[in-house]
Tab-separated table of C-alpha atoms in Angstrom:
chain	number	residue	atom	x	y	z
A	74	UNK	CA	-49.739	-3.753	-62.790
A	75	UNK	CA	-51.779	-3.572	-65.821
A	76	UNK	CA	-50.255	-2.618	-69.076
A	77	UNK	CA	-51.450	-0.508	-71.832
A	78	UNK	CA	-50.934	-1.687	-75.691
A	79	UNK	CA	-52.041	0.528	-78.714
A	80	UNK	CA	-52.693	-1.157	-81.601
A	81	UNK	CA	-53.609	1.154	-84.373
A	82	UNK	CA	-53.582	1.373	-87.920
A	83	UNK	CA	-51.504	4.727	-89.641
A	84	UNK	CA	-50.125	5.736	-92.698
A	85	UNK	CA	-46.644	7.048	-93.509
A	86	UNK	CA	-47.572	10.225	-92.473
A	87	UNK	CA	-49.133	9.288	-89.658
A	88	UNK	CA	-53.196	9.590	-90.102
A	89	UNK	CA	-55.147	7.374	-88.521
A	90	UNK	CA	-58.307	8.504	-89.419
A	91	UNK	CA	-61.280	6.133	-90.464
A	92	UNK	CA	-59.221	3.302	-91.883
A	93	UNK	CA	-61.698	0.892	-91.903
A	94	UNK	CA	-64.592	2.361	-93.737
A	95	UNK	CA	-65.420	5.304	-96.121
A	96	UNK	CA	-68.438	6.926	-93.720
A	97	UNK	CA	-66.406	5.794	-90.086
A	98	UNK	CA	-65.370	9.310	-89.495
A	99	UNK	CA	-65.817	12.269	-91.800
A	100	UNK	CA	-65.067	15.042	-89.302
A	101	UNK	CA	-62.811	17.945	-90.711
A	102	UNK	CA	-63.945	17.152	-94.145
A	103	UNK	CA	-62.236	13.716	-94.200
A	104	UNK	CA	-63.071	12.193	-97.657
A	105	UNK	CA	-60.276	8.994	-97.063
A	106	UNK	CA	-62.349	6.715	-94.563
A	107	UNK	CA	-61.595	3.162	-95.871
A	108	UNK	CA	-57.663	3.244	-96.932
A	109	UNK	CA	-56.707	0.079	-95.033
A	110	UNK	CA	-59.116	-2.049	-96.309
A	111	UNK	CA	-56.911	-3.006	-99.338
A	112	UNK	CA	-54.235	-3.973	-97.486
A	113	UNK	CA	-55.702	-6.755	-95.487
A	114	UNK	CA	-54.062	-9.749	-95.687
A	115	UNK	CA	-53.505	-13.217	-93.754
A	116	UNK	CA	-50.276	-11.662	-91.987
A	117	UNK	CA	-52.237	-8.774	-90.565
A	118	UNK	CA	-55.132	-10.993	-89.625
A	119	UNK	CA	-53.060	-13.100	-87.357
A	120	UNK	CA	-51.372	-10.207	-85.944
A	121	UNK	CA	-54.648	-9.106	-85.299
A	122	UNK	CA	-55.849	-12.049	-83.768
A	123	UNK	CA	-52.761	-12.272	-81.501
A	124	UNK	CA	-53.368	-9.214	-80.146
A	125	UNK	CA	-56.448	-10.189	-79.090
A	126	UNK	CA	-56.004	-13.288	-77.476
A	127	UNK	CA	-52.779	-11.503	-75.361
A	128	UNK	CA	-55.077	-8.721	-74.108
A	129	UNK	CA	-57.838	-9.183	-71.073
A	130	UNK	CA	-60.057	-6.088	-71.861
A	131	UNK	CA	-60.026	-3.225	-74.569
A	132	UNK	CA	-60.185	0.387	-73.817
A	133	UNK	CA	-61.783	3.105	-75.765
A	134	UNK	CA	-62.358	7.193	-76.073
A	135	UNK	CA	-65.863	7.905	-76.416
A	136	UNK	CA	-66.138	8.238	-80.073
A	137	UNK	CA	-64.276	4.712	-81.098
A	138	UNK	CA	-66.507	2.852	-78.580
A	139	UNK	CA	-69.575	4.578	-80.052
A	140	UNK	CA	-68.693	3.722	-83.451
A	141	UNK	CA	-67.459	-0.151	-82.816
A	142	UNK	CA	-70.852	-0.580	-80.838
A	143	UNK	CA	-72.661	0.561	-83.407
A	144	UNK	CA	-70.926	-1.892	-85.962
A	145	UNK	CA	-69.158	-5.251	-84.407
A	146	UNK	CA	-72.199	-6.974	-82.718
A	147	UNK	CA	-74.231	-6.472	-85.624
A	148	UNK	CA	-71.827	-8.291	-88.120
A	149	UNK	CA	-72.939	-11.445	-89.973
A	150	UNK	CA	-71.706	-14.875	-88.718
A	151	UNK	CA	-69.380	-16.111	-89.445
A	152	UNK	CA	-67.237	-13.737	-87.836
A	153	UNK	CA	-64.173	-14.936	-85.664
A	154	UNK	CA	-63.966	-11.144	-84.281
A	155	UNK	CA	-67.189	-10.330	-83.534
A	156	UNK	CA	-67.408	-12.972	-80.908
A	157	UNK	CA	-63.779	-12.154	-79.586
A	158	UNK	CA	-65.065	-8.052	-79.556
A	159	UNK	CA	-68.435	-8.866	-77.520
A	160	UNK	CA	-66.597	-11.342	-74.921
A	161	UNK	CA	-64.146	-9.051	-73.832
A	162	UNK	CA	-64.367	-6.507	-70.934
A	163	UNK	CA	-64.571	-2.906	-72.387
A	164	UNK	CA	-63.829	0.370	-70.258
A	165	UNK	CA	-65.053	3.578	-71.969
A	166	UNK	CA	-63.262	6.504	-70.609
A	167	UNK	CA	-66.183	9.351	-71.478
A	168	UNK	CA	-67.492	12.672	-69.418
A	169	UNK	CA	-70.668	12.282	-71.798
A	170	UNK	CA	-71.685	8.918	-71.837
A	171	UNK	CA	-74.038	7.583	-68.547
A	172	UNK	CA	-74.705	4.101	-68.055
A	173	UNK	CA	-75.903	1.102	-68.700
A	174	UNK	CA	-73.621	0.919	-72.018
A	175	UNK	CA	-75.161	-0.331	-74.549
A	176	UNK	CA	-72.633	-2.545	-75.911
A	177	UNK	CA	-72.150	-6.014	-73.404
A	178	UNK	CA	-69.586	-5.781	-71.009
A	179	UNK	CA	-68.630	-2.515	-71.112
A	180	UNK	CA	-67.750	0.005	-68.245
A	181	UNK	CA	-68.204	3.229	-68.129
A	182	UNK	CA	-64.877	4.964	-66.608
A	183	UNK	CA	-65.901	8.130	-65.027
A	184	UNK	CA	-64.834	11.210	-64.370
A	185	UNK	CA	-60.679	12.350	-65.756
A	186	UNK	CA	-59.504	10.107	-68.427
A	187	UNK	CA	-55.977	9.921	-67.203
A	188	UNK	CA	-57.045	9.391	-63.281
A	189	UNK	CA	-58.914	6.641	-63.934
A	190	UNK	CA	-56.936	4.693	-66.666
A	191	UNK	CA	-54.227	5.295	-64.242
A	192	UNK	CA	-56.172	3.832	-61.180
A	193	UNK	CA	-57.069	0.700	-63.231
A	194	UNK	CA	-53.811	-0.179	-64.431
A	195	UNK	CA	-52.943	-0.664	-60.768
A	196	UNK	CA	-55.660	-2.817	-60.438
A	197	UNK	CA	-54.867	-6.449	-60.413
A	198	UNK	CA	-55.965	-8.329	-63.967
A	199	UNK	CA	-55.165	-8.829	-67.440
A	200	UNK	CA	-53.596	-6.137	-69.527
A	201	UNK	CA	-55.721	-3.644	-71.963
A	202	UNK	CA	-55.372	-2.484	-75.704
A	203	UNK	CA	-56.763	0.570	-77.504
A	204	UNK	CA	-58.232	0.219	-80.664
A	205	UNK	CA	-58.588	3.402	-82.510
A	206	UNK	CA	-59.517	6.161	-79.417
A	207	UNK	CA	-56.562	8.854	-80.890
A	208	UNK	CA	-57.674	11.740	-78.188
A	209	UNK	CA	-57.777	9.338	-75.767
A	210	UNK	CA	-54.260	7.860	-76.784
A	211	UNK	CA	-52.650	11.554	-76.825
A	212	UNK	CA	-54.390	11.736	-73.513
A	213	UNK	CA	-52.555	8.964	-71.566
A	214	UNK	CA	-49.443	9.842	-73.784
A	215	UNK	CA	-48.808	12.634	-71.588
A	216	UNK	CA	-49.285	11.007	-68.787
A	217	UNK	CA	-46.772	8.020	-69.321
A	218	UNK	CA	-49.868	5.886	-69.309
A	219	UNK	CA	-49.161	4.206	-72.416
A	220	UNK	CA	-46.494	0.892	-72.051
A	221	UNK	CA	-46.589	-0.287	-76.180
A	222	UNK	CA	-47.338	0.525	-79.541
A	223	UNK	CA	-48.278	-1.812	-82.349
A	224	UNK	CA	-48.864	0.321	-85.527
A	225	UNK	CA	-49.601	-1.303	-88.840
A	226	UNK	CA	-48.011	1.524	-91.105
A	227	UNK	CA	-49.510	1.248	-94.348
A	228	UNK	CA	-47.648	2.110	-97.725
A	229	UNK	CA	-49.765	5.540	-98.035
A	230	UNK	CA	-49.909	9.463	-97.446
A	231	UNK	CA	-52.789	10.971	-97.804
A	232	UNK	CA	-52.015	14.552	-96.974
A	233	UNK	CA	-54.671	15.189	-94.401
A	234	UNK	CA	-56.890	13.843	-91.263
A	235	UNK	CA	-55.935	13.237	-87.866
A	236	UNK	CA	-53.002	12.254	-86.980
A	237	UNK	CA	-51.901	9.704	-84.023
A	238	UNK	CA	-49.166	11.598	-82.770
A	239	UNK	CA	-49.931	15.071	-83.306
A	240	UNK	CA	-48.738	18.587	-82.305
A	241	UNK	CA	-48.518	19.246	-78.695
A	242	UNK	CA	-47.183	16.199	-77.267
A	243	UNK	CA	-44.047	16.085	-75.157
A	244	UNK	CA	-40.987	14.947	-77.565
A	245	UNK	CA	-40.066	10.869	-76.815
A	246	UNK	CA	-38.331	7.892	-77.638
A	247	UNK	CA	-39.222	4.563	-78.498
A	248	UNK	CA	-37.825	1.094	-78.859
A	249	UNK	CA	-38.511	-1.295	-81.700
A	250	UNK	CA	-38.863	-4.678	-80.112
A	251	UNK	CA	-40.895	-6.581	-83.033
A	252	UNK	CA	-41.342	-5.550	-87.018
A	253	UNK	CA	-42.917	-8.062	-89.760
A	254	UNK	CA	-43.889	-7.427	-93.141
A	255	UNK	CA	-47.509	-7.960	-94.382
A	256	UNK	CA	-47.535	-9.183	-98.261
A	257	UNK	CA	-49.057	-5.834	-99.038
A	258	UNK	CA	-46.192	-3.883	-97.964
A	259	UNK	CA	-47.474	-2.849	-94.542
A	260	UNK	CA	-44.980	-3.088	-91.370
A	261	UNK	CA	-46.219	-4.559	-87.865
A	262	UNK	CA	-44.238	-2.589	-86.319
A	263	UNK	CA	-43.781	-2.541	-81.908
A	264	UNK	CA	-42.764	-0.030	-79.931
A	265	UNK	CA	-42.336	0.141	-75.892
A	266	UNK	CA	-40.841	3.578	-74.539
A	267	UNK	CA	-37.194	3.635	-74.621
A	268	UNK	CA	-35.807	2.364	-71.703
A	269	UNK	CA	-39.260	0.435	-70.841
């Protein structure tokens, strides 16, 4: 059986939101898009490219996928991700989108989220991570889809935007079964649900 890794960027109150740039998602008046960006470092990087290399195929909500087609395979060489990004298989779980995706190998997952996230982690191959995708994470949260977090929790509150775990959601547990420091004060921190 497939598993199901999150790796997400939040702050210490819990907003994911557009950490990567400042136009990557205004929606509810978000004027924060870009906070993680100064708190790169080689530590996160790694982390980053670990991730990667341990995970078969990504999996995205319709939005993230939109939004990382429209930027990774347009970014100038060289780039170590961009290659990584456009190599690896990418389901889009999406009741809007039709096919072909425009983005190379991507696949277009059709119909209820959670019944067919749950029908491919019984299919045989290598495991998948979400990048980003928060309605799509709550989504398969509810649904015990969802086998390990790895949130980089940056030194920061911002007060508003969306949140990764937000109201609604059943109440759980989690295990810590990894934490390292970045030299910018942000914690790699994994989580697996308790007794997982």
């Amino acid at each position: 059986m497939r598993e199901i890794t999150v790796f997400n960027s939040v702050t210490l109150d819990g907003v994911m939101q557009a950490p990567g740039r400042p136009d990557e998602d205004r929606r509810g008046g978000f004027e924060h898009g870009g906070w993680a960006q100064r708190y790169n470092d080689p530590v996160m990087g790694q982390a980053a490219g670990e991730g990667m290399s341990r995970s078969g195929a990504l999996l995205f909500g319709r939005r993230t996928y939109e939004d990382f087609a429209s930027v990774w395979p347009h970014q100038p060489e060289p780039n170590p991700f961009t290659a990584v990004l456009n190599r690896m298989r990418k389901y889009v779980a999406s009741r809007t989108l039709s096919e072909p995706l425009p983005w190379v190998n991507s696949t277009l997952l059709k119909g209820d989220a959670e019944e067919a996230v749950a029908r491919l982690k019984e299919e045989p191959g290598d495991d998948l991570v979400i990048l980003g995708s928060g309605e799509l994470i709550r989504s398969l949260m509810r649904h015990d889809l969802i086998d390990r977090y790895v949130l980089l929790i940056h030194p920061l509150v911002l007060g508003s935007g969306h949140r990764l775990f937000d109201s609604g959601l059943a109440p759980a547990a989690f295990e810590l079964v990894d934490c390292k420091p970045t030299t910018t004060g942000v914690l790699i921190a994994t989580y697996q649900a308790a007794g997982g």
